[in-house]
Amino acid sequence: EVQLVESGGVVVQPGGALRLSCAASGFTFGDYSMLWVRQTPGKGLEWVSLIIGDGSRTYYADSVKGRFTISRDNSKTSLYLQMDSLRTEDTALYYCAKVNWLTKAFDMWGQGTRVTVSS
Amino acid sequence: DIQMTQSPSSLSASVGDRVTITCRASQSISNFLNWYQQKPGKAPKLLIYTASYLQSGVPSRFSGSGAGTDFTLTISSLQPEDFATYFCQQSYSTPMYTFGQGTKLEIK
C-alpha cells in the first residue's frame, strides 16, 4: 500500500525552528519528486518546496526561501522539511505529497502534520 | 505566478444533481490542470489529471474538460459521498504550482 506519514508538527515560538518528517512506503521512493504543501483557512493550499528524486535539485516558494530547507534520505525513504526563523504566518497544516513524473499531479498525500507558530 | 480562480466558491446541491465547477487560469496553461477532492479532516485526493483524465479508482461520474485558461469539473449525478471541497491546481508552471481557492459543495 502506498503511504505517506508526516510527523514533527508542534507549537513553536516565532523565530524558532522545527523539522518535519515524512515516511514513505509502498513505492520506489527515489524515483519520484516529492514536495511539501501547506494549508490554512485564509490562504488555502500553498506549494512550499519540492525536491527531485535524487535530491540534487530543490525549489522553494518565495514565502519560505532562505528559511526552509527540504531534503530526503532515499535509503530511509523519508522526506524532511527543516523550518527555521519561523513566523506566525507559517502556521498551517503541512502535507507531504508524491509527484507523478509524467502528469506533474500530486497523486499521493500524507495525512498532514500541524505547525503552530505562536508566542 | 499563475493565478487560479474557481467559481463558485460554494454550491448547494441535492443527491442526483448534475454539478459543474469552473476554474480559470490567469494565463494559458495548456491542459496542465488537475482537480482534487478534500473531505473534512482528510488530505486532498487526486480526481482528475491533465484536465480530463480520471485518476485510477475515481468513479466515472466525475469528468473534467477544458484547455488554455478555462476548465470545468463535472459530477454527473451527485452521491452523498461527493459532498466535499474541490480544488483545481495548475502544473504548467512547475514547480511554481498554484491552487484555486476551493469550491465547497454542500447538501441542499
JSON list of N, CA and C in Angstrom, two decimals, chain B residues 8-84:
[
{"chain": "B", "resi": 8, "resn": "PRO", "atom": "N", "xyz": [-18.32, 28.39, -8.52]},
{"chain": "B", "resi": 8, "resn": "PRO", "atom": "CA", "xyz": [-18.50, 29.30, -7.41]},
{"chain": "B", "resi": 8, "resn": "PRO", "atom": "C", "xyz": [-17.59, 28.91, -6.24]},
{"chain": "B", "resi": 9, "resn": "SER", "atom": "N", "xyz": [-17.57, 29.73, -5.19]},
{"chain": "B", "resi": 9, "resn": "SER", "atom": "CA", "xyz": [-16.78, 29.38, -4.00]},
{"chain": "B", "resi": 9, "resn": "SER", "atom": "C", "xyz": [-17.54, 28.39, -3.13]},
{"chain": "B", "resi": 10, "resn": "SER", "atom": "N", "xyz": [-18.86, 28.39, -3.25]},
{"chain": "B", "resi": 10, "resn": "SER", "atom": "CA", "xyz": [-19.67, 27.38, -2.58]},
{"chain": "B", "resi": 10, "resn": "SER", "atom": "C", "xyz": [-20.90, 27.09, -3.42]},
{"chain": "B", "resi": 11, "resn": "LEU", "atom": "N", "xyz": [-21.45, 25.92, -3.18]},
{"chain": "B", "resi": 11, "resn": "LEU", "atom": "CA", "xyz": [-22.53, 25.43, -4.03]},
{"chain": "B", "resi": 11, "resn": "LEU", "atom": "C", "xyz": [-23.39, 24.47, -3.21]},
{"chain": "B", "resi": 12, "resn": "SER", "atom": "N", "xyz": [-24.67, 24.66, -3.26]},
{"chain": "B", "resi": 12, "resn": "SER", "atom": "CA", "xyz": [-25.60, 23.72, -2.62]},
{"chain": "B", "resi": 12, "resn": "SER", "atom": "C", "xyz": [-26.32, 22.91, -3.68]},
{"chain": "B", "resi": 13, "resn": "ALA", "atom": "N", "xyz": [-26.35, 21.61, -3.50]},
{"chain": "B", "resi": 13, "resn": "ALA", "atom": "CA", "xyz": [-26.98, 20.74, -4.49]},
{"chain": "B", "resi": 13, "resn": "ALA", "atom": "C", "xyz": [-27.57, 19.53, -3.79]},
{"chain": "B", "resi": 14, "resn": "SER", "atom": "N", "xyz": [-28.36, 18.79, -4.52]},
{"chain": "B", "resi": 14, "resn": "SER", "atom": "CA", "xyz": [-29.03, 17.61, -3.98]},
{"chain": "B", "resi": 14, "resn": "SER", "atom": "C", "xyz": [-28.46, 16.34, -4.59]},
{"chain": "B", "resi": 15, "resn": "VAL", "atom": "N", "xyz": [-28.63, 15.25, -3.87]},
{"chain": "B", "resi": 15, "resn": "VAL", "atom": "CA", "xyz": [-28.23, 13.94, -4.41]},
{"chain": "B", "resi": 15, "resn": "VAL", "atom": "C", "xyz": [-28.94, 13.72, -5.75]},
{"chain": "B", "resi": 16, "resn": "GLY", "atom": "N", "xyz": [-28.15, 13.30, -6.74]},
{"chain": "B", "resi": 16, "resn": "GLY", "atom": "CA", "xyz": [-28.69, 13.08, -8.07]},
{"chain": "B", "resi": 16, "resn": "GLY", "atom": "C", "xyz": [-28.50, 14.25, -9.02]},
{"chain": "B", "resi": 17, "resn": "ASP", "atom": "N", "xyz": [-28.18, 15.43, -8.50]},
{"chain": "B", "resi": 17, "resn": "ASP", "atom": "CA", "xyz": [-27.98, 16.60, -9.35]},
{"chain": "B", "resi": 17, "resn": "ASP", "atom": "C", "xyz": [-26.72, 16.47, -10.19]},
{"chain": "B", "resi": 18, "resn": "ARG", "atom": "N", "xyz": [-26.71, 17.19, -11.30]},
{"chain": "B", "resi": 18, "resn": "ARG", "atom": "CA", "xyz": [-25.50, 17.37, -12.11]},
{"chain": "B", "resi": 18, "resn": "ARG", "atom": "C", "xyz": [-24.88, 18.69, -11.68]},
{"chain": "B", "resi": 19, "resn": "VAL", "atom": "N", "xyz": [-23.60, 18.66, -11.40]},
{"chain": "B", "resi": 19, "resn": "VAL", "atom": "CA", "xyz": [-22.91, 19.83, -10.86]},
{"chain": "B", "resi": 19, "resn": "VAL", "atom": "C", "xyz": [-21.68, 20.14, -11.70]},
{"chain": "B", "resi": 20, "resn": "THR", "atom": "N", "xyz": [-21.45, 21.42, -11.94]},
{"chain": "B", "resi": 20, "resn": "THR", "atom": "CA", "xyz": [-20.26, 21.85, -12.67]},
{"chain": "B", "resi": 20, "resn": "THR", "atom": "C", "xyz": [-19.53, 22.93, -11.88]},
{"chain": "B", "resi": 21, "resn": "ILE", "atom": "N", "xyz": [-18.23, 22.75, -11.75]},
{"chain": "B", "resi": 21, "resn": "ILE", "atom": "CA", "xyz": [-17.35, 23.72, -11.09]},
{"chain": "B", "resi": 21, "resn": "ILE", "atom": "C", "xyz": [-16.36, 24.22, -12.14]},
{"chain": "B", "resi": 22, "resn": "THR", "atom": "N", "xyz": [-16.10, 25.52, -12.11]},
{"chain": "B", "resi": 22, "resn": "THR", "atom": "CA", "xyz": [-15.24, 26.15, -13.11]},
{"chain": "B", "resi": 22, "resn": "THR", "atom": "C", "xyz": [-13.95, 26.61, -12.49]},
{"chain": "B", "resi": 23, "resn": "CYS", "atom": "N", "xyz": [-12.89, 26.52, -13.26]},
{"chain": "B", "resi": 23, "resn": "CYS", "atom": "CA", "xyz": [-11.58, 27.00, -12.84]},
{"chain": "B", "resi": 23, "resn": "CYS", "atom": "C", "xyz": [-10.98, 27.79, -14.00]},
{"chain": "B", "resi": 24, "resn": "ARG", "atom": "N", "xyz": [-10.50, 28.97, -13.70]},
{"chain": "B", "resi": 24, "resn": "ARG", "atom": "CA", "xyz": [-9.91, 29.83, -14.74]},
{"chain": "B", "resi": 24, "resn": "ARG", "atom": "C", "xyz": [-8.48, 30.19, -14.36]},
{"chain": "B", "resi": 25, "resn": "ALA", "atom": "N", "xyz": [-7.57, 30.05, -15.30]},
{"chain": "B", "resi": 25, "resn": "ALA", "atom": "CA", "xyz": [-6.16, 30.41, -15.10]},
{"chain": "B", "resi": 25, "resn": "ALA", "atom": "C", "xyz": [-5.90, 31.82, -15.62]},
{"chain": "B", "resi": 26, "resn": "SER", "atom": "N", "xyz": [-4.96, 32.50, -14.98]},
{"chain": "B", "resi": 26, "resn": "SER", "atom": "CA", "xyz": [-4.64, 33.88, -15.36]},
{"chain": "B", "resi": 26, "resn": "SER", "atom": "C", "xyz": [-3.86, 33.97, -16.67]},
{"chain": "B", "resi": 27, "resn": "GLN", "atom": "N", "xyz": [-3.34, 32.83, -17.14]},
{"chain": "B", "resi": 27, "resn": "GLN", "atom": "CA", "xyz": [-2.72, 32.74, -18.46]},
{"chain": "B", "resi": 27, "resn": "GLN", "atom": "C", "xyz": [-2.89, 31.31, -18.95]},
{"chain": "B", "resi": 28, "resn": "SER", "atom": "N", "xyz": [-2.59, 31.09, -20.20]},
{"chain": "B", "resi": 28, "resn": "SER", "atom": "CA", "xyz": [-2.78, 29.75, -20.75]},
{"chain": "B", "resi": 28, "resn": "SER", "atom": "C", "xyz": [-1.88, 28.73, -20.05]},
{"chain": "B", "resi": 29, "resn": "ILE", "atom": "N", "xyz": [-2.47, 27.61, -19.67]},
{"chain": "B", "resi": 29, "resn": "ILE", "atom": "CA", "xyz": [-1.72, 26.52, -19.04]},
{"chain": "B", "resi": 29, "resn": "ILE", "atom": "C", "xyz": [-1.86, 25.23, -19.84]},
{"chain": "B", "resi": 30, "resn": "SER", "atom": "N", "xyz": [-2.20, 25.36, -21.12]},
{"chain": "B", "resi": 30, "resn": "SER", "atom": "CA", "xyz": [-2.42, 24.19, -21.97]},
{"chain": "B", "resi": 30, "resn": "SER", "atom": "C", "xyz": [-3.46, 23.30, -21.30]},
{"chain": "B", "resi": 31, "resn": "ASN", "atom": "N", "xyz": [-3.12, 22.04, -21.04]},
{"chain": "B", "resi": 31, "resn": "ASN", "atom": "CA", "xyz": [-4.04, 21.15, -20.33]},
{"chain": "B", "resi": 31, "resn": "ASN", "atom": "C", "xyz": [-3.45, 20.69, -19.00]},
{"chain": "B", "resi": 32, "resn": "PHE", "atom": "N", "xyz": [-2.51, 21.47, -18.45]},
{"chain": "B", "resi": 32, "resn": "PHE", "atom": "CA", "xyz": [-1.85, 21.08, -17.21]},
{"chain": "B", "resi": 32, "resn": "PHE", "atom": "C", "xyz": [-2.68, 21.52, -16.00]},
{"chain": "B", "resi": 33, "resn": "LEU", "atom": "N", "xyz": [-3.84, 20.88, -15.86]},
{"chain": "B", "resi": 33, "resn": "LEU", "atom": "CA", "xyz": [-4.79, 21.25, -14.82]},
{"chain": "B", "resi": 33, "resn": "LEU", "atom": "C", "xyz": [-5.27, 19.98, -14.12]},
{"chain": "B", "resi": 34, "resn": "ASN", "atom": "N", "xyz": [-5.21, 20.01, -12.82]},
{"chain": "B", "resi": 34, "resn": "ASN", "atom": "CA", "xyz": [-5.60, 18.86, -12.01]},
{"chain": "B", "resi": 34, "resn": "ASN", "atom": "C", "xyz": [-6.70, 19.27, -11.03]},
{"chain": "B", "resi": 35, "resn": "TRP", "atom": "N", "xyz": [-7.54, 18.30, -10.69]},
{"chain": "B", "resi": 35, "resn": "TRP", "atom": "CA", "xyz": [-8.63, 18.52, -9.73]},
{"chain": "B", "resi": 35, "resn": "TRP", "atom": "C", "xyz": [-8.46, 17.58, -8.53]},
{"chain": "B", "resi": 36, "resn": "TYR", "atom": "N", "xyz": [-8.71, 18.13, -7.35]},
{"chain": "B", "resi": 36, "resn": "TYR", "atom": "CA", "xyz": [-8.61, 17.36, -6.11]},
{"chain": "B", "resi": 36, "resn": "TYR", "atom": "C", "xyz": [-9.91, 17.50, -5.33]},
{"chain": "B", "resi": 37, "resn": "GLN", "atom": "N", "xyz": [-10.21, 16.45, -4.56]},
{"chain": "B", "resi": 37, "resn": "GLN", "atom": "CA", "xyz": [-11.34, 16.46, -3.63]},
{"chain": "B", "resi": 37, "resn": "GLN", "atom": "C", "xyz": [-10.79, 16.40, -2.22]},
{"chain": "B", "resi": 38, "resn": "GLN", "atom": "N", "xyz": [-11.34, 17.21, -1.33]},
{"chain": "B", "resi": 38, "resn": "GLN", "atom": "CA", "xyz": [-10.93, 17.15, 0.07]},
{"chain": "B", "resi": 38, "resn": "GLN", "atom": "C", "xyz": [-12.15, 17.08, 0.97]},
{"chain": "B", "resi": 39, "resn": "LYS", "atom": "N", "xyz": [-12.17, 16.06, 1.81]},
{"chain": "B", "resi": 39, "resn": "LYS", "atom": "CA", "xyz": [-13.24, 15.94, 2.82]},
{"chain": "B", "resi": 39, "resn": "LYS", "atom": "C", "xyz": [-12.70, 16.44, 4.15]},
{"chain": "B", "resi": 40, "resn": "PRO", "atom": "N", "xyz": [-13.60, 16.87, 5.05]},
{"chain": "B", "resi": 40, "resn": "PRO", "atom": "CA", "xyz": [-13.16, 17.44, 6.33]},
{"chain": "B", "resi": 40, "resn": "PRO", "atom": "C", "xyz": [-12.22, 16.52, 7.09]},
{"chain": "B", "resi": 41, "resn": "GLY", "atom": "N", "xyz": [-11.10, 17.08, 7.53]},
{"chain": "B", "resi": 41, "resn": "GLY", "atom": "CA", "xyz": [-10.14, 16.33, 8.30]},
{"chain": "B", "resi": 41, "resn": "GLY", "atom": "C", "xyz": [-9.27, 15.37, 7.51]},
{"chain": "B", "resi": 42, "resn": "LYS", "atom": "N", "xyz": [-9.40, 15.41, 6.19]},
{"chain": "B", "resi": 42, "resn": "LYS", "atom": "CA", "xyz": [-8.64, 14.50, 5.34]},
{"chain": "B", "resi": 42, "resn": "LYS", "atom": "C", "xyz": [-7.75, 15.27, 4.39]},
{"chain": "B", "resi": 43, "resn": "ALA", "atom": "N", "xyz": [-6.76, 14.59, 3.84]},
{"chain": "B", "resi": 43, "resn": "ALA", "atom": "CA", "xyz": [-5.89, 15.19, 2.84]},
{"chain": "B", "resi": 43, "resn": "ALA", "atom": "C", "xyz": [-6.61, 15.29, 1.50]},
{"chain": "B", "resi": 44, "resn": "PRO", "atom": "N", "xyz": [-6.19, 16.20, 0.64]},
{"chain": "B", "resi": 44, "resn": "PRO", "atom": "CA", "xyz": [-6.74, 16.21, -0.72]},
{"chain": "B", "resi": 44, "resn": "PRO", "atom": "C", "xyz": [-6.46, 14.89, -1.43]},
{"chain": "B", "resi": 45, "resn": "LYS", "atom": "N", "xyz": [-7.36, 14.57, -2.35]},
{"chain": "B", "resi": 45, "resn": "LYS", "atom": "CA", "xyz": [-7.25, 13.33, -3.13]},
{"chain": "B", "resi": 45, "resn": "LYS", "atom": "C", "xyz": [-7.36, 13.69, -4.61]},
{"chain": "B", "resi": 46, "resn": "LEU", "atom": "N", "xyz": [-6.43, 13.19, -5.41]},
{"chain": "B", "resi": 46, "resn": "LEU", "atom": "CA", "xyz": [-6.43, 13.49, -6.84]},
{"chain": "B", "resi": 46, "resn": "LEU", "atom": "C", "xyz": [-7.61, 12.81, -7.52]},
{"chain": "B", "resi": 47, "resn": "LEU", "atom": "N", "xyz": [-8.40, 13.62, -8.26]},
{"chain": "B", "resi": 47, "resn": "LEU", "atom": "CA", "xyz": [-9.53, 13.08, -9.01]},
{"chain": "B", "resi": 47, "resn": "LEU", "atom": "C", "xyz": [-9.26, 13.02, -10.51]},
{"chain": "B", "resi": 48, "resn": "ILE", "atom": "N", "xyz": [-8.80, 14.14, -11.05]},
{"chain": "B", "resi": 48, "resn": "ILE", "atom": "CA", "xyz": [-8.61, 14.33, -12.48]},
{"chain": "B", "resi": 48, "resn": "ILE", "atom": "C", "xyz": [-7.23, 14.92, -12.70]},
{"chain": "B", "resi": 49, "resn": "TYR", "atom": "N", "xyz": [-6.49, 14.40, -13.66]},
{"chain": "B", "resi": 49, "resn": "TYR", "atom": "CA", "xyz": [-5.20, 14.98, -14.02]},
{"chain": "B", "resi": 49, "resn": "TYR", "atom": "C", "xyz": [-5.18, 15.33, -15.50]},
{"chain": "B", "resi": 50, "resn": "THR", "atom": "N", "xyz": [-4.31, 16.26, -15.83]},
{"chain": "B", "resi": 50, "resn": "THR", "atom": "CA", "xyz": [-4.17, 16.74, -17.21]},
{"chain": "B", "resi": 50, "resn": "THR", "atom": "C", "xyz": [-5.54, 17.06, -17.80]},
{"chain": "B", "resi": 51, "resn": "ALA", "atom": "N", "xyz": [-6.32, 17.76, -17.05]},
{"chain": "B", "resi": 51, "resn": "ALA", "atom": "CA", "xyz": [-7.61, 18.33, -17.45]},
{"chain": "B", "resi": 51, "resn": "ALA", "atom": "C", "xyz": [-8.75, 17.34, -17.56]},
{"chain": "B", "resi": 52, "resn": "SER", "atom": "N", "xyz": [-8.49, 16.13, -18.09]},
{"chain": "B", "resi": 52, "resn": "SER", "atom": "CA", "xyz": [-9.62, 15.27, -18.41]},
{"chain": "B", "resi": 52, "resn": "SER", "atom": "C", "xyz": [-9.42, 13.79, -18.12]},
{"chain": "B", "resi": 53, "resn": "TYR", "atom": "N", "xyz": [-8.31, 13.43, -17.53]},
{"chain": "B", "resi": 53, "resn": "TYR", "atom": "CA", "xyz": [-8.02, 12.02, -17.29]},
{"chain": "B", "resi": 53, "resn": "TYR", "atom": "C", "xyz": [-8.39, 11.65, -15.86]},
{"chain": "B", "resi": 54, "resn": "LEU", "atom": "N", "xyz": [-9.17, 10.60, -15.74]},
{"chain": "B", "resi": 54, "resn": "LEU", "atom": "CA", "xyz": [-9.66, 10.15, -14.44]},
{"chain": "B", "resi": 54, "resn": "LEU", "atom": "C", "xyz": [-8.57, 9.37, -13.72]},
{"chain": "B", "resi": 55, "resn": "GLN", "atom": "N", "xyz": [-8.26, 9.77, -12.48]},
{"chain": "B", "resi": 55, "resn": "GLN", "atom": "CA", "xyz": [-7.30, 9.03, -11.68]},
{"chain": "B", "resi": 55, "resn": "GLN", "atom": "C", "xyz": [-7.88, 7.64, -11.39]},
{"chain": "B", "resi": 56, "resn": "SER", "atom": "N", "xyz": [-7.00, 6.66, -11.31]},
{"chain": "B", "resi": 56, "resn": "SER", "atom": "CA", "xyz": [-7.41, 5.29, -11.03]},
{"chain": "B", "resi": 56, "resn": "SER", "atom": "C", "xyz": [-8.26, 5.21, -9.75]},
{"chain": "B", "resi": 57, "resn": "GLY", "atom": "N", "xyz": [-9.38, 4.51, -9.85]},
{"chain": "B", "resi": 57, "resn": "GLY", "atom": "CA", "xyz": [-10.24, 4.31, -8.69]},
{"chain": "B", "resi": 57, "resn": "GLY", "atom": "C", "xyz": [-11.31, 5.37, -8.50]},
{"chain": "B", "resi": 58, "resn": "VAL", "atom": "N", "xyz": [-11.25, 6.44, -9.29]},
{"chain": "B", "resi": 58, "resn": "VAL", "atom": "CA", "xyz": [-12.24, 7.52, -9.16]},
{"chain": "B", "resi": 58, "resn": "VAL", "atom": "C", "xyz": [-13.48, 7.17, -9.99]},
{"chain": "B", "resi": 59, "resn": "PRO", "atom": "N", "xyz": [-14.67, 7.32, -9.42]},
{"chain": "B", "resi": 59, "resn": "PRO", "atom": "CA", "xyz": [-15.89, 6.95, -10.15]},
{"chain": "B", "resi": 59, "resn": "PRO", "atom": "C", "xyz": [-16.07, 7.73, -11.44]},
{"chain": "B", "resi": 60, "resn": "SER", "atom": "N", "xyz": [-16.67, 7.08, -12.41]},
{"chain": "B", "resi": 60, "resn": "SER", "atom": "CA", "xyz": [-16.82, 7.68, -13.73]},
{"chain": "B", "resi": 60, "resn": "SER", "atom": "C", "xyz": [-17.84, 8.82, -13.79]},
{"chain": "B", "resi": 61, "resn": "ARG", "atom": "N", "xyz": [-18.56, 9.06, -12.71]},
{"chain": "B", "resi": 61, "resn": "ARG", "atom": "CA", "xyz": [-19.46, 10.22, -12.68]},
{"chain": "B", "resi": 61, "resn": "ARG", "atom": "C", "xyz": [-18.68, 11.54, -12.64]},
{"chain": "B", "resi": 62, "resn": "PHE", "atom": "N", "xyz": [-17.40, 11.46, -12.31]},
{"chain": "B", "resi": 62, "resn": "PHE", "atom": "CA", "xyz": [-16.53, 12.64, -12.34]},
{"chain": "B", "resi": 62, "resn": "PHE", "atom": "C", "xyz": [-15.91, 12.78, -13.74]},
{"chain": "B", "resi": 63, "resn": "SER", "atom": "N", "xyz": [-15.90, 13.98, -14.26]},
{"chain": "B", "resi": 63, "resn": "SER", "atom": "CA", "xyz": [-15.23, 14.22, -15.53]},
{"chain": "B", "resi": 63, "resn": "SER", "atom": "C", "xyz": [-14.68, 15.63, -15.54]},
{"chain": "B", "resi": 64, "resn": "GLY", "atom": "N", "xyz": [-13.66, 15.83, -16.35]},
{"chain": "B", "resi": 64, "resn": "GLY", "atom": "CA", "xyz": [-13.04, 17.14, -16.48]},
{"chain": "B", "resi": 64, "resn": "GLY", "atom": "C", "xyz": [-12.88, 17.51, -17.94]},
{"chain": "B", "resi": 65, "resn": "SER", "atom": "N", "xyz": [-12.89, 18.80, -18.21]},
{"chain": "B", "resi": 65, "resn": "SER", "atom": "CA", "xyz": [-12.70, 19.27, -19.58]},
{"chain": "B", "resi": 65, "resn": "SER", "atom": "C", "xyz": [-12.05, 20.64, -19.56]},
{"chain": "B", "resi": 66, "resn": "GLY", "atom": "N", "xyz": [-11.61, 21.06, -20.73]},
{"chain": "B", "resi": 66, "resn": "GLY", "atom": "CA", "xyz": [-11.05, 22.39, -20.88]},
{"chain": "B", "resi": 66, "resn": "GLY", "atom": "C", "xyz": [-9.61, 22.38, -21.35]},
{"chain": "B", "resi": 67, "resn": "ALA", "atom": "N", "xyz": [-9.16, 23.55, -21.75]},
{"chain": "B", "resi": 67, "resn": "ALA", "atom": "CA", "xyz": [-7.77, 23.74, -22.19]},
{"chain": "B", "resi": 67, "resn": "ALA", "atom": "C", "xyz": [-7.53, 25.25, -22.26]},
{"chain": "B", "resi": 68, "resn": "GLY", "atom": "N", "xyz": [-6.26, 25.61, -22.20]},
{"chain": "B", "resi": 68, "resn": "GLY", "atom": "CA", "xyz": [-5.93, 27.03, -22.25]},
{"chain": "B", "resi": 68, "resn": "GLY", "atom": "C", "xyz": [-6.11, 27.68, -20.90]},
{"chain": "B", "resi": 69, "resn": "THR", "atom": "N", "xyz": [-7.19, 28.44, -20.73]},
{"chain": "B", "resi": 69, "resn": "THR", "atom": "CA", "xyz": [-7.43, 29.13, -19.47]},
{"chain": "B", "resi": 69, "resn": "THR", "atom": "C", "xyz": [-8.69, 28.69, -18.75]},
{"chain": "B", "resi": 70, "resn": "ASP", "atom": "N", "xyz": [-9.58, 27.99, -19.41]},
{"chain": "B", "resi": 70, "resn": "ASP", "atom": "CA", "xyz": [-10.88, 27.67, -18.82]},
{"chain": "B", "resi": 70, "resn": "ASP", "atom": "C", "xyz": [-11.11, 26.16, -18.73]},
{"chain": "B", "resi": 71, "resn": "PHE", "atom": "N", "xyz": [-11.48, 25.73, -17.52]},
{"chain": "B", "resi": 71, "resn": "PHE", "atom": "CA", "xyz": [-11.62, 24.32, -17.23]},
{"chain": "B", "resi": 71, "resn": "PHE", "atom": "C", "xyz": [-12.88, 24.08, -16.40]},
{"chain": "B", "resi": 72, "resn": "THR", "atom": "N", "xyz": [-13.42, 22.87, -16.51]},
{"chain": "B", "resi": 72, "resn": "THR", "atom": "CA", "xyz": [-14.57, 22.51, -15.70]},
{"chain": "B", "resi": 72, "resn": "THR", "atom": "C", "xyz": [-14.42, 21.11, -15.12]},
{"chain": "B", "resi": 73, "resn": "LEU", "atom": "N", "xyz": [-14.96, 20.95, -13.93]},
{"chain": "B", "resi": 73, "resn": "LEU", "atom": "CA", "xyz": [-15.13, 19.65, -13.29]},
{"chain": "B", "resi": 73, "resn": "LEU", "atom": "C", "xyz": [-16.63, 19.41, -13.22]},
{"chain": "B", "resi": 74, "resn": "THR", "atom": "N", "xyz": [-17.07, 18.26, -13.71]},
{"chain": "B", "resi": 74, "resn": "THR", "atom": "CA", "xyz": [-18.49, 17.92, -13.69]},
{"chain": "B", "resi": 74, "resn": "THR", "atom": "C", "xyz": [-18.70, 16.63, -12.92]},
{"chain": "B", "resi": 75, "resn": "ILE", "atom": "N", "xyz": [-19.71, 16.65, -12.07]},
{"chain": "B", "resi": 75, "resn": "ILE", "atom": "CA", "xyz": [-20.17, 15.44, -11.40]},
{"chain": "B", "resi": 75, "resn": "ILE", "atom": "C", "xyz": [-21.55, 15.16, -11.98]},
{"chain": "B", "resi": 76, "resn": "SER", "atom": "N", "xyz": [-21.71, 14.04, -12.64]},
{"chain": "B", "resi": 76, "resn": "SER", "atom": "CA", "xyz": [-22.92, 13.82, -13.44]},
{"chain": "B", "resi": 76, "resn": "SER", "atom": "C", "xyz": [-24.15, 13.54, -12.59]},
{"chain": "B", "resi": 77, "resn": "SER", "atom": "N", "xyz": [-23.97, 12.86, -11.48]},
{"chain": "B", "resi": 77, "resn": "SER", "atom": "CA", "xyz": [-25.09, 12.54, -10.60]},
{"chain": "B", "resi": 77, "resn": "SER", "atom": "C", "xyz": [-24.55, 12.45, -9.18]},
{"chain": "B", "resi": 78, "resn": "LEU", "atom": "N", "xyz": [-24.76, 13.52, -8.41]},
{"chain": "B", "resi": 78, "resn": "LEU", "atom": "CA", "xyz": [-24.16, 13.63, -7.09]},
{"chain": "B", "resi": 78, "resn": "LEU", "atom": "C", "xyz": [-24.56, 12.48, -6.17]},
{"chain": "B", "resi": 79, "resn": "GLN", "atom": "N", "xyz": [-23.56, 11.95, -5.49]},
{"chain": "B", "resi": 79, "resn": "GLN", "atom": "CA", "xyz": [-23.78, 10.93, -4.48]},
{"chain": "B", "resi": 79, "resn": "GLN", "atom": "C", "xyz": [-23.48, 11.53, -3.11]},
{"chain": "B", "resi": 80, "resn": "PRO", "atom": "N", "xyz": [-24.00, 10.93, -2.04]},
{"chain": "B", "resi": 80, "resn": "PRO", "atom": "CA", "xyz": [-23.78, 11.50, -0.69]},
{"chain": "B", "resi": 80, "resn": "PRO", "atom": "C", "xyz": [-22.31, 11.68, -0.36]},
{"chain": "B", "resi": 81, "resn": "GLU", "atom": "N", "xyz": [-21.45, 10.80, -0.84]},
{"chain": "B", "resi": 81, "resn": "GLU", "atom": "CA", "xyz": [-20.02, 10.87, -0.52]},
{"chain": "B", "resi": 81, "resn": "GLU", "atom": "C", "xyz": [-19.29, 11.95, -1.31]},
{"chain": "B", "resi": 82, "resn": "ASP", "atom": "N", "xyz": [-19.97, 12.62, -2.23]},
{"chain": "B", "resi": 82, "resn": "ASP", "atom": "CA", "xyz": [-19.32, 13.64, -3.06]},
{"chain": "B", "resi": 82, "resn": "ASP", "atom": "C", "xyz": [-19.33, 15.02, -2.40]},
{"chain": "B", "resi": 83, "resn": "PHE", "atom": "N", "xyz": [-20.05, 15.16, -1.31]},
{"chain": "B", "resi": 83, "resn": "PHE", "atom": "CA", "xyz": [-20.10, 16.48, -0.66]},
{"chain": "B", "resi": 83, "resn": "PHE", "atom": "C", "xyz": [-18.76, 16.71, 0.04]},
{"chain": "B", "resi": 84, "resn": "ALA", "atom": "N", "xyz": [-18.04, 17.70, -0.47]},
{"chain": "B", "resi": 84, "resn": "ALA", "atom": "CA", "xyz": [-16.64, 17.92, -0.10]},
{"chain": "B", "resi": 84, "resn": "ALA", "atom": "C", "xyz": [-16.23, 19.26, -0.69]}
]
